[in-house]
Amino acid sequence: MDLIPSFSVDHTKIIPGIFTSRVDDVNGSKITTYDIRVTKPNVEPAVDVAAMHSLEHIIATYLRNDPEWKDEVIYWGPMGCLTGFYLILKGSRAPKEIFDLLYRAFDSVKNSEEVPGSTAENCGNCLMHNLPIAKWHAAKFAAYLKENENNDLIFEYPKTERLVTDDGRQFFDS
Ligand SMILES: [Zn+2]
């Protein structure tokens, strides 16, 4: 593994959008971690934890079944701060190249009649789901993406130097 960035995102400047968080080289193949930021940190309310869980299920299912992209997807999961998701894809595409995929994924949530896999057999906390609020956040983010499709700021990560802890370790949030 190399190409580990020495910067981290400035959470006071980031706006909702689709960003490259890091690119790793694994045995000669690039993989890219994207920051799919759904709310503005520390300004807007974060996503309700149960709705976040439902969006994890619905959008992971969408991405991993998409005929064009399913073989590229390594990981989809929520950030602990509940303001966005991490998406890991094979390759090193610019964020703009995955705009359409993410727009379609979030826009599709409105059609969900249930949360896939929200049973005790398939989920570790099957009572912690909230489909109506998941739909509300997904619709808000999809509309935002559409409105900002030509706004380069939704694709540019505002960077700051990586924090070093009091005992001298580099801080990471993922
Ligand atoms: Zn679950």
mmCIF file of C-alpha atoms and ligand atoms in Angstrom:
data_model
loop_
_atom_site.group_PDB
_atom_site.id
_atom_site.type_symbol
_atom_site.label_atom_id
_atom_site.label_comp_id
_atom_site.label_asym_id
_atom_site.label_seq_id
_atom_site.Cartn_x
_atom_site.Cartn_y
_atom_site.Cartn_z
ATOM 1 C CA MET A 1 0.000 0.000 0.000
ATOM 2 C CA ASP A 2 1.248 3.474 -0.769
ATOM 3 C CA LEU A 3 -0.090 6.886 -1.824
ATOM 4 C CA ILE A 4 -1.496 7.371 1.679
ATOM 5 C CA PRO A 5 -2.362 11.073 1.724
ATOM 6 C CA SER A 6 -0.689 13.316 4.273
ATOM 7 C CA PHE A 7 -3.754 15.587 4.238
ATOM 8 C CA SER A 8 -7.179 15.108 5.675
ATOM 9 C CA VAL A 9 -10.447 16.802 4.843
ATOM 10 C CA ASP A 10 -11.253 20.155 6.432
ATOM 11 C CA HIS A 11 -14.679 19.494 7.931
ATOM 12 C CA THR A 12 -15.344 23.211 8.404
ATOM 13 C CA LYS A 13 -15.177 23.733 4.621
ATOM 14 C CA ILE A 14 -16.608 20.562 3.113
ATOM 15 C CA ILE A 15 -20.026 20.746 1.490
ATOM 16 C CA PRO A 16 -22.168 17.805 0.401
ATOM 17 C CA GLY A 17 -20.733 16.150 -2.700
ATOM 18 C CA ILE A 18 -18.645 13.344 -4.198
ATOM 19 C CA PHE A 19 -14.939 13.453 -3.352
ATOM 20 C CA THR A 20 -11.817 11.342 -3.699
ATOM 21 C CA SER A 21 -10.718 10.588 -0.139
ATOM 22 C CA ARG A 22 -7.674 8.498 -1.025
ATOM 23 C CA VAL A 23 -6.148 6.329 -3.715
ATOM 24 C CA ASP A 24 -4.282 3.185 -2.730
ATOM 25 C CA ASP A 25 -2.055 1.000 -4.827
ATOM 26 C CA VAL A 26 -2.565 -2.660 -3.959
ATOM 27 C CA ASN A 27 -0.165 -4.993 -5.741
ATOM 28 C CA GLY A 28 -0.042 -2.646 -8.726
ATOM 29 C CA SER A 29 -3.788 -2.036 -8.950
ATOM 30 C CA LYS A 30 -5.325 1.259 -7.901
ATOM 31 C CA ILE A 31 -8.358 1.360 -5.657
ATOM 32 C CA THR A 32 -10.105 4.601 -4.763
ATOM 33 C CA THR A 33 -12.006 5.522 -1.622
ATOM 34 C CA TYR A 34 -14.665 8.150 -2.244
ATOM 35 C CA ASP A 35 -16.278 10.368 0.376
ATOM 36 C CA ILE A 36 -19.966 10.602 -0.482
ATOM 37 C CA ARG A 37 -20.917 13.487 1.782
ATOM 38 C CA VAL A 38 -24.648 13.800 2.303
ATOM 39 C CA THR A 39 -24.915 16.587 4.898
ATOM 40 C CA LYS A 40 -22.700 19.538 5.821
ATOM 41 C CA PRO A 41 -20.817 18.482 8.964
ATOM 42 C CA ASN A 42 -21.547 20.363 12.193
ATOM 43 C CA VAL A 43 -23.940 22.728 10.389
ATOM 44 C CA GLU A 44 -26.809 20.573 9.147
ATOM 45 C CA PRO A 45 -28.284 17.746 11.236
ATOM 46 C CA ALA A 46 -26.494 14.464 10.535
ATOM 47 C CA VAL A 47 -28.550 11.597 9.106
ATOM 48 C CA ASP A 48 -30.703 9.744 11.627
ATOM 49 C CA VAL A 49 -28.833 6.571 12.613
ATOM 50 C CA ALA A 50 -31.664 4.229 11.631
ATOM 51 C CA ALA A 51 -32.128 6.006 8.279
ATOM 52 C CA MET A 52 -28.371 5.778 7.700
ATOM 53 C CA HIS A 53 -28.553 2.041 8.313
ATOM 54 C CA SER A 54 -31.414 1.726 5.809
ATOM 55 C CA LEU A 55 -29.495 3.750 3.214
ATOM 56 C CA GLU A 56 -26.519 1.453 3.770
ATOM 57 C CA HIS A 57 -28.666 -1.566 2.852
ATOM 58 C CA ILE A 58 -30.608 0.030 -0.028
ATOM 59 C CA ILE A 59 -27.670 1.682 -1.764
ATOM 60 C CA ALA A 60 -25.260 -1.222 -1.270
ATOM 61 C CA THR A 61 -27.879 -3.440 -2.901
ATOM 62 C CA TYR A 62 -28.308 -0.932 -5.739
ATOM 63 C CA LEU A 63 -24.580 -0.525 -6.406
ATOM 64 C CA ARG A 64 -23.802 -4.234 -6.236
ATOM 65 C CA ASN A 65 -26.575 -5.037 -8.715
ATOM 66 C CA ASP A 66 -25.882 -2.236 -11.186
ATOM 67 C CA PRO A 67 -25.002 -3.966 -14.486
ATOM 68 C CA GLU A 68 -22.382 -1.380 -15.409
ATOM 69 C CA TRP A 69 -20.684 -0.951 -12.021
ATOM 70 C CA LYS A 70 -21.273 -4.031 -9.859
ATOM 71 C CA ASP A 71 -17.891 -5.560 -10.637
ATOM 72 C CA GLU A 72 -16.114 -2.333 -9.657
ATOM 73 C CA VAL A 73 -17.601 -2.057 -6.162
ATOM 74 C CA ILE A 74 -15.412 -3.146 -3.257
ATOM 75 C CA TYR A 75 -17.201 -1.484 -0.337
ATOM 76 C CA TRP A 76 -20.095 0.811 0.578
ATOM 77 C CA GLY A 77 -20.669 1.849 4.173
ATOM 78 C CA PRO A 78 -21.670 4.724 6.458
ATOM 79 C CA MET A 79 -19.312 7.109 8.214
ATOM 80 C CA GLY A 80 -19.439 6.943 11.991
ATOM 81 C CA CYS A 81 -20.253 10.667 12.076
ATOM 82 C CA LEU A 82 -23.441 9.941 10.066
ATOM 83 C CA THR A 83 -22.786 12.741 7.566
ATOM 84 C CA GLY A 84 -21.904 10.528 4.605
ATOM 85 C CA PHE A 85 -20.663 7.225 3.223
ATOM 86 C CA TYR A 86 -17.444 5.713 1.980
ATOM 87 C CA LEU A 87 -17.477 4.042 -1.417
ATOM 88 C CA ILE A 88 -14.449 2.014 -2.489
ATOM 89 C CA LEU A 89 -14.141 1.207 -6.181
ATOM 90 C CA LYS A 90 -11.530 -0.500 -8.289
ATOM 91 C CA GLY A 91 -9.551 1.935 -10.432
ATOM 92 C CA SER A 92 -8.905 5.643 -9.982
ATOM 93 C CA ARG A 93 -11.728 7.519 -11.675
ATOM 94 C CA ALA A 94 -12.369 11.195 -11.051
ATOM 95 C CA PRO A 95 -15.413 11.883 -8.834
ATOM 96 C CA LYS A 96 -17.299 13.324 -11.831
ATOM 97 C CA GLU A 97 -17.125 9.927 -13.508
ATOM 98 C CA ILE A 98 -19.203 8.355 -10.737
ATOM 99 C CA PHE A 99 -21.714 11.223 -10.488
ATOM 100 C CA ASP A 100 -24.325 9.439 -12.595
ATOM 101 C CA LEU A 101 -24.006 6.229 -10.574
ATOM 102 C CA LEU A 102 -24.454 8.034 -7.264
ATOM 103 C CA TYR A 103 -27.316 10.172 -8.564
ATOM 104 C CA ARG A 104 -29.146 7.101 -9.817
ATOM 105 C CA ALA A 105 -28.480 5.212 -6.573
ATOM 106 C CA PHE A 106 -29.864 7.945 -4.305
ATOM 107 C CA ASP A 107 -32.726 8.751 -6.688
ATOM 108 C CA SER A 108 -33.738 5.076 -6.685
ATOM 109 C CA VAL A 109 -34.427 5.098 -2.937
ATOM 110 C CA LYS A 110 -37.812 6.748 -3.553
ATOM 111 C CA ASN A 111 -38.945 3.509 -5.217
ATOM 112 C CA SER A 112 -38.043 1.296 -2.236
ATOM 113 C CA GLU A 113 -41.052 -0.359 -0.669
ATOM 114 C CA GLU A 114 -38.937 -2.094 1.951
ATOM 115 C CA VAL A 115 -35.359 -2.140 3.191
ATOM 116 C CA PRO A 116 -33.646 -5.160 1.615
ATOM 117 C CA GLY A 117 -32.192 -7.571 4.139
ATOM 118 C CA SER A 118 -33.879 -6.050 7.189
ATOM 119 C CA THR A 119 -34.518 -9.415 8.796
ATOM 120 C CA ALA A 120 -32.856 -11.040 11.800
ATOM 121 C CA GLU A 121 -31.260 -13.533 9.439
ATOM 122 C CA ASN A 122 -29.666 -10.867 7.228
ATOM 123 C CA CYS A 123 -28.961 -7.905 9.519
ATOM 124 C CA GLY A 124 -27.232 -7.376 12.841
ATOM 125 C CA ASN A 125 -29.760 -4.837 14.094
ATOM 126 C CA CYS A 126 -32.875 -5.524 12.063
ATOM 127 C CA LEU A 127 -35.173 -3.294 14.134
ATOM 128 C CA MET A 128 -32.954 -0.233 13.588
ATOM 129 C CA HIS A 129 -34.275 0.922 10.217
ATOM 130 C CA ASN A 130 -36.228 3.983 9.119
ATOM 131 C CA LEU A 131 -37.305 3.883 5.483
ATOM 132 C CA PRO A 132 -39.344 7.138 5.436
ATOM 133 C CA ILE A 133 -36.446 9.199 6.776
ATOM 134 C CA ALA A 134 -34.005 7.345 4.507
ATOM 135 C CA LYS A 135 -36.200 8.383 1.564
ATOM 136 C CA TRP A 136 -36.264 11.979 2.789
ATOM 137 C CA HIS A 137 -32.453 12.204 2.994
ATOM 138 C CA ALA A 138 -31.958 10.382 -0.321
ATOM 139 C CA ALA A 139 -34.394 12.660 -2.154
ATOM 140 C CA LYS A 140 -32.739 15.748 -0.666
ATOM 141 C CA PHE A 141 -29.266 14.572 -1.711
ATOM 142 C CA ALA A 142 -30.378 13.482 -5.201
ATOM 143 C CA ALA A 143 -31.989 16.897 -5.803
ATOM 144 C CA TYR A 144 -28.847 18.613 -4.502
ATOM 145 C CA LEU A 145 -26.644 16.583 -6.842
ATOM 146 C CA LYS A 146 -28.843 17.436 -9.821
ATOM 147 C CA GLU A 147 -28.777 21.153 -8.957
ATOM 148 C CA ASN A 148 -25.004 21.121 -8.522
ATOM 149 C CA GLU A 149 -24.012 18.845 -11.386
ATOM 150 C CA ASN A 150 -21.935 21.651 -12.947
ATOM 151 C CA ASN A 151 -20.586 23.015 -9.655
ATOM 152 C CA ASP A 152 -16.949 21.890 -9.399
ATOM 153 C CA LEU A 153 -16.979 22.507 -5.639
ATOM 154 C CA ILE A 154 -19.014 19.339 -5.070
ATOM 155 C CA PHE A 155 -16.078 17.350 -6.469
ATOM 156 C CA GLU A 156 -13.160 19.140 -4.758
ATOM 157 C CA TYR A 157 -12.030 18.036 -1.312
ATOM 158 C CA PRO A 158 -11.077 20.960 0.941
ATOM 159 C CA LYS A 159 -7.832 19.787 2.505
ATOM 160 C CA THR A 160 -6.031 20.465 5.735
ATOM 161 C CA GLU A 161 -2.858 19.044 7.277
ATOM 162 C CA ARG A 162 -3.334 15.757 9.021
ATOM 163 C CA LEU A 163 -3.757 16.080 12.784
ATOM 164 C CA VAL A 164 -1.031 14.591 14.957
ATOM 165 C CA THR A 165 -2.203 13.347 18.343
ATOM 166 C CA ASP A 166 -0.548 14.369 21.611
ATOM 167 C CA ASP A 167 1.378 11.104 21.641
ATOM 168 C CA GLY A 168 2.695 11.710 18.126
ATOM 169 C CA ARG A 169 0.449 9.471 16.027
ATOM 170 C CA GLN A 170 -1.193 10.599 12.779
ATOM 171 C CA PHE A 171 -4.971 10.874 13.191
ATOM 172 C CA PHE A 172 -7.299 8.988 10.815
ATOM 173 C CA ASP A 173 -11.084 8.897 10.882
ATOM 174 C CA SER A 174 -11.378 5.864 8.634
HETATM 175 ZN ZN ZN B 1 -28.121 -4.094 8.721
#
